[in-house]
XYZ file of C-alpha atoms in Angstrom:
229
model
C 60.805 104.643 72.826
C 63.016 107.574 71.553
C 61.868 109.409 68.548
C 65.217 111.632 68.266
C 67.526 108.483 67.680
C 67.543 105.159 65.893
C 65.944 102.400 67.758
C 68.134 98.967 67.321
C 67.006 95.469 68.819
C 69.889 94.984 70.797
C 69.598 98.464 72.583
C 66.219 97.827 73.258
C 67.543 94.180 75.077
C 70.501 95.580 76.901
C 68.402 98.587 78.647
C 65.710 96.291 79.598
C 68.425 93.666 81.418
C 70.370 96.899 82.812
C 66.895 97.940 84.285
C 65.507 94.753 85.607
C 68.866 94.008 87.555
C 69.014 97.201 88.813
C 65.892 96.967 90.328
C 65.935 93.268 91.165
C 68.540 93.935 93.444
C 67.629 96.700 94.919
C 64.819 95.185 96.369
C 66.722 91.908 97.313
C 69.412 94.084 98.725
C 66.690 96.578 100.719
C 64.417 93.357 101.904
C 67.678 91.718 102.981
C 68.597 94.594 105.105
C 65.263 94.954 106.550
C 65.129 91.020 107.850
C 68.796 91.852 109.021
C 67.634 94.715 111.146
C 64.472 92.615 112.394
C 66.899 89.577 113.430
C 68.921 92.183 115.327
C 66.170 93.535 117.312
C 65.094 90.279 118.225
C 68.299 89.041 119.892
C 69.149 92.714 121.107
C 66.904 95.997 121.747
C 70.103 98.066 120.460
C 70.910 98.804 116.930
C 74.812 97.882 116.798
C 77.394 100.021 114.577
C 77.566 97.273 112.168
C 74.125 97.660 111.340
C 74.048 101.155 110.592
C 76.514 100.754 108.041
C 74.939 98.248 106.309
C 72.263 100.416 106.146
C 74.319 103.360 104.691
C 75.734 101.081 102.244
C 72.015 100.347 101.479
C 71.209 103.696 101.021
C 73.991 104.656 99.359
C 73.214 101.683 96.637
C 69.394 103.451 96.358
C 71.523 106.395 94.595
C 73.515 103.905 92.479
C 70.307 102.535 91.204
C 69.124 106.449 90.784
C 72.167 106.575 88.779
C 71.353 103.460 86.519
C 68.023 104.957 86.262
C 69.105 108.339 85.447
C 70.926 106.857 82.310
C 68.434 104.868 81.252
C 65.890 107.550 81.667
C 64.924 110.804 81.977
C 61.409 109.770 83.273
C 61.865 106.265 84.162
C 59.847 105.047 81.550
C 61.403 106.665 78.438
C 64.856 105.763 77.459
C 67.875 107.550 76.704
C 69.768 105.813 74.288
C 71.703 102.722 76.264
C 72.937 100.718 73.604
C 73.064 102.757 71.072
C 75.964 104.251 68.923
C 76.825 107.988 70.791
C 77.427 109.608 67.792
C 73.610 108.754 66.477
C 72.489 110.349 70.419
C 71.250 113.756 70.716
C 73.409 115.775 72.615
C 71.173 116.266 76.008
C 70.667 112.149 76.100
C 74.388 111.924 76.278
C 74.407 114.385 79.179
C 72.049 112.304 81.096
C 73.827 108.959 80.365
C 77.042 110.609 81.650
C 75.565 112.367 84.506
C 74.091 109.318 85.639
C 77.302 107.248 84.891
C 79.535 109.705 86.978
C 76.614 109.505 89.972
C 76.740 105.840 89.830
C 80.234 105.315 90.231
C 80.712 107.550 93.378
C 77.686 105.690 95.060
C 79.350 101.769 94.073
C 82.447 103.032 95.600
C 80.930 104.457 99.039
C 77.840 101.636 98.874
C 80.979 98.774 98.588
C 82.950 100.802 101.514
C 80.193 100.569 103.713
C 79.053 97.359 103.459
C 82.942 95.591 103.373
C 83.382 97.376 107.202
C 79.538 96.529 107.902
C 81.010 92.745 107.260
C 84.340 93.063 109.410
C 82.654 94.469 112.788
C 80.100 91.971 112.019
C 82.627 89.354 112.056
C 84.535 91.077 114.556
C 82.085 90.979 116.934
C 80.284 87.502 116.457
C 83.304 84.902 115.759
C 85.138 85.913 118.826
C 87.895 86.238 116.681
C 92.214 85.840 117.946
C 94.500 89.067 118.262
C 96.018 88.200 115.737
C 92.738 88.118 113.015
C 91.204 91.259 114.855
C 94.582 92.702 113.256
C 94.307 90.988 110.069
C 90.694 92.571 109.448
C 91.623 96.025 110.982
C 94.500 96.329 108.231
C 92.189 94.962 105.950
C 89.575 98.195 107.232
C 91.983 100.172 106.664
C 92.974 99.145 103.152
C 88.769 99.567 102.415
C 88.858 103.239 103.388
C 91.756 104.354 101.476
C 90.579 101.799 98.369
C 87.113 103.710 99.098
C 88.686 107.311 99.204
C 91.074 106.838 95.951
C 88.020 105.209 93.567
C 86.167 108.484 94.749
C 88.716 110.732 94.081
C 89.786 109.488 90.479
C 86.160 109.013 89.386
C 85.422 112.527 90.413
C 88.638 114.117 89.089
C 88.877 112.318 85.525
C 88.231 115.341 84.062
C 88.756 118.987 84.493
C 86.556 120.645 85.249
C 84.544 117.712 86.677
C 81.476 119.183 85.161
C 83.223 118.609 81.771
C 82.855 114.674 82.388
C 79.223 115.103 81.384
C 79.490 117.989 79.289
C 81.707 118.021 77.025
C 80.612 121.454 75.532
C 82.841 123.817 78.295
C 85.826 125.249 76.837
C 89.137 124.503 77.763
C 87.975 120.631 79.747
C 89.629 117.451 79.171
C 89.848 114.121 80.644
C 92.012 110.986 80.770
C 92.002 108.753 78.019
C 89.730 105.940 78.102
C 92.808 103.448 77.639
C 93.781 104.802 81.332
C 90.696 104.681 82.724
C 89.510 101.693 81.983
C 92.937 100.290 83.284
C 92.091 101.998 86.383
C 88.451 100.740 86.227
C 89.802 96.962 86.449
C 92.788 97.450 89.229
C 89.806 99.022 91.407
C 87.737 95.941 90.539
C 90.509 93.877 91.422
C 91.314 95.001 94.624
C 87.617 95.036 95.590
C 87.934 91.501 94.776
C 90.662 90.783 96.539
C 89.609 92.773 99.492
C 85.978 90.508 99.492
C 88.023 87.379 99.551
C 90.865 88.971 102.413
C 87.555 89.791 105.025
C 86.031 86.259 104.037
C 88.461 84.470 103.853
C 90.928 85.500 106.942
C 88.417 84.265 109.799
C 88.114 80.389 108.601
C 90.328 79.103 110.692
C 88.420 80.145 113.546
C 85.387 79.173 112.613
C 86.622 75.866 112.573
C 88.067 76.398 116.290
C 84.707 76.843 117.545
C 83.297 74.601 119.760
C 80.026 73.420 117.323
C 79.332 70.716 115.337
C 81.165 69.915 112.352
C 77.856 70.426 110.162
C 77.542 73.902 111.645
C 81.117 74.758 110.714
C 80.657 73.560 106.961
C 77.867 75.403 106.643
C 79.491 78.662 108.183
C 82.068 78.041 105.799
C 79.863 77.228 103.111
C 78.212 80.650 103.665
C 81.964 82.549 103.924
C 82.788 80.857 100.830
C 79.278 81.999 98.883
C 80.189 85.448 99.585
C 84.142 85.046 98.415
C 82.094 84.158 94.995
């Protein structure tokens, strides 16, 4: 444990719980992708587009968890600080806690982007969808990239210079308040939500046009509805 800053018992708890998700899914999230890619290669010999971004979006989520890890530790196993108070951090642990935090939010934001159009040509090209939902999901593709694009560019520009985000000793930087970036923080997470629940949500009613049994359509559904939660 750190020797240069007071240890408190519900630091200790939070970093542990930050870590073990972190990890937990990255090995759900890198198994799941492998089985998807096996599946694929056992109904077709071709790798299809919506595969490969899945597996960007999987890759891209290996350097969110770099970022987590970064914050949490400068050599995995030591800690730097998570939970505690920043004014009772040494300077060069706060570096590392923002450095990671400014990685980590780049990589959600491309990882999300990825996998959200992974989902839609998926859907695209298995449901057999109308004109008319083809549309829906390509303006909702659309909407993804330029969500994508504007998270990336107001996470990196928060402050200028951007190296001044995680260090705070170059003259002359600043950065947005954290009122305003926190409100921007939540109407990103909202429309991430509300893009999740558009590409899940929009191809129902054709799943329940297709010519299966009614069990098979609940359960399609059932599985649609999972990923709205």
């Amino acid at each position: 444990m750190g020797e240069d800053y007071p240890e408190l018992p519900e630091a200790v708890y939070w970093r542990q719980m930050l870590g073990g998700f972190s990890i937990a899914f990255f090995i759900i999230s890198t198994i799941a992708f492998a089985l998807r890619i096996y599946a694929s290669r056992m109904v077709s010999s071709s790798i299809r587009v919506d595969d490969v971004l899945m597996g960007c979006a999987v890759l891209v989520m290996w350097g969110d968890t770099a970022g987590v890890w970064l914050s949490l530790s400068p050599v995995i196993v030591a800690y730097n600080g998570i939970g505690v108070p920043a004014d009772l951090l040494p300077e060069y642990r706060q570096v590392r806690i923002r450095m990671g935090l400014w990685i980590l939010t780049k990589c959600w934001a491309i990882s999300m982007g990825f996998n959200k159009l992974s989902i839609i040509l998926f859907l695209r090209r298995v449901l057999g969808l109308t004109r008319a939902v083809n549309m829906a999901l390509v303006v909702v593709g659309v909407c993804v990239v330029i969500w994508t694009g504007a998270v990336i560019l107001y996470t990196t520009f928060v402050c200028t210079p951007v190296p001044f985000y995680w260090d705070k000793s170059m003259p002359g930087g600043w950065c947005w308040g954290n009122d305003k970036f926190m409100i921007q923080n939540v109407v990103a997470g909202v429309l991430a939500l509300a893009l999740d629940i558009a590409i899940l949500i929009i191809p129902v009613g054709t799943v329940w046009k297709l010519q299966i049994k009614r069990k098979q359509k609940m359960a399609v559904t059932l599985v649609l509805g999972v990923g709205a939660m």
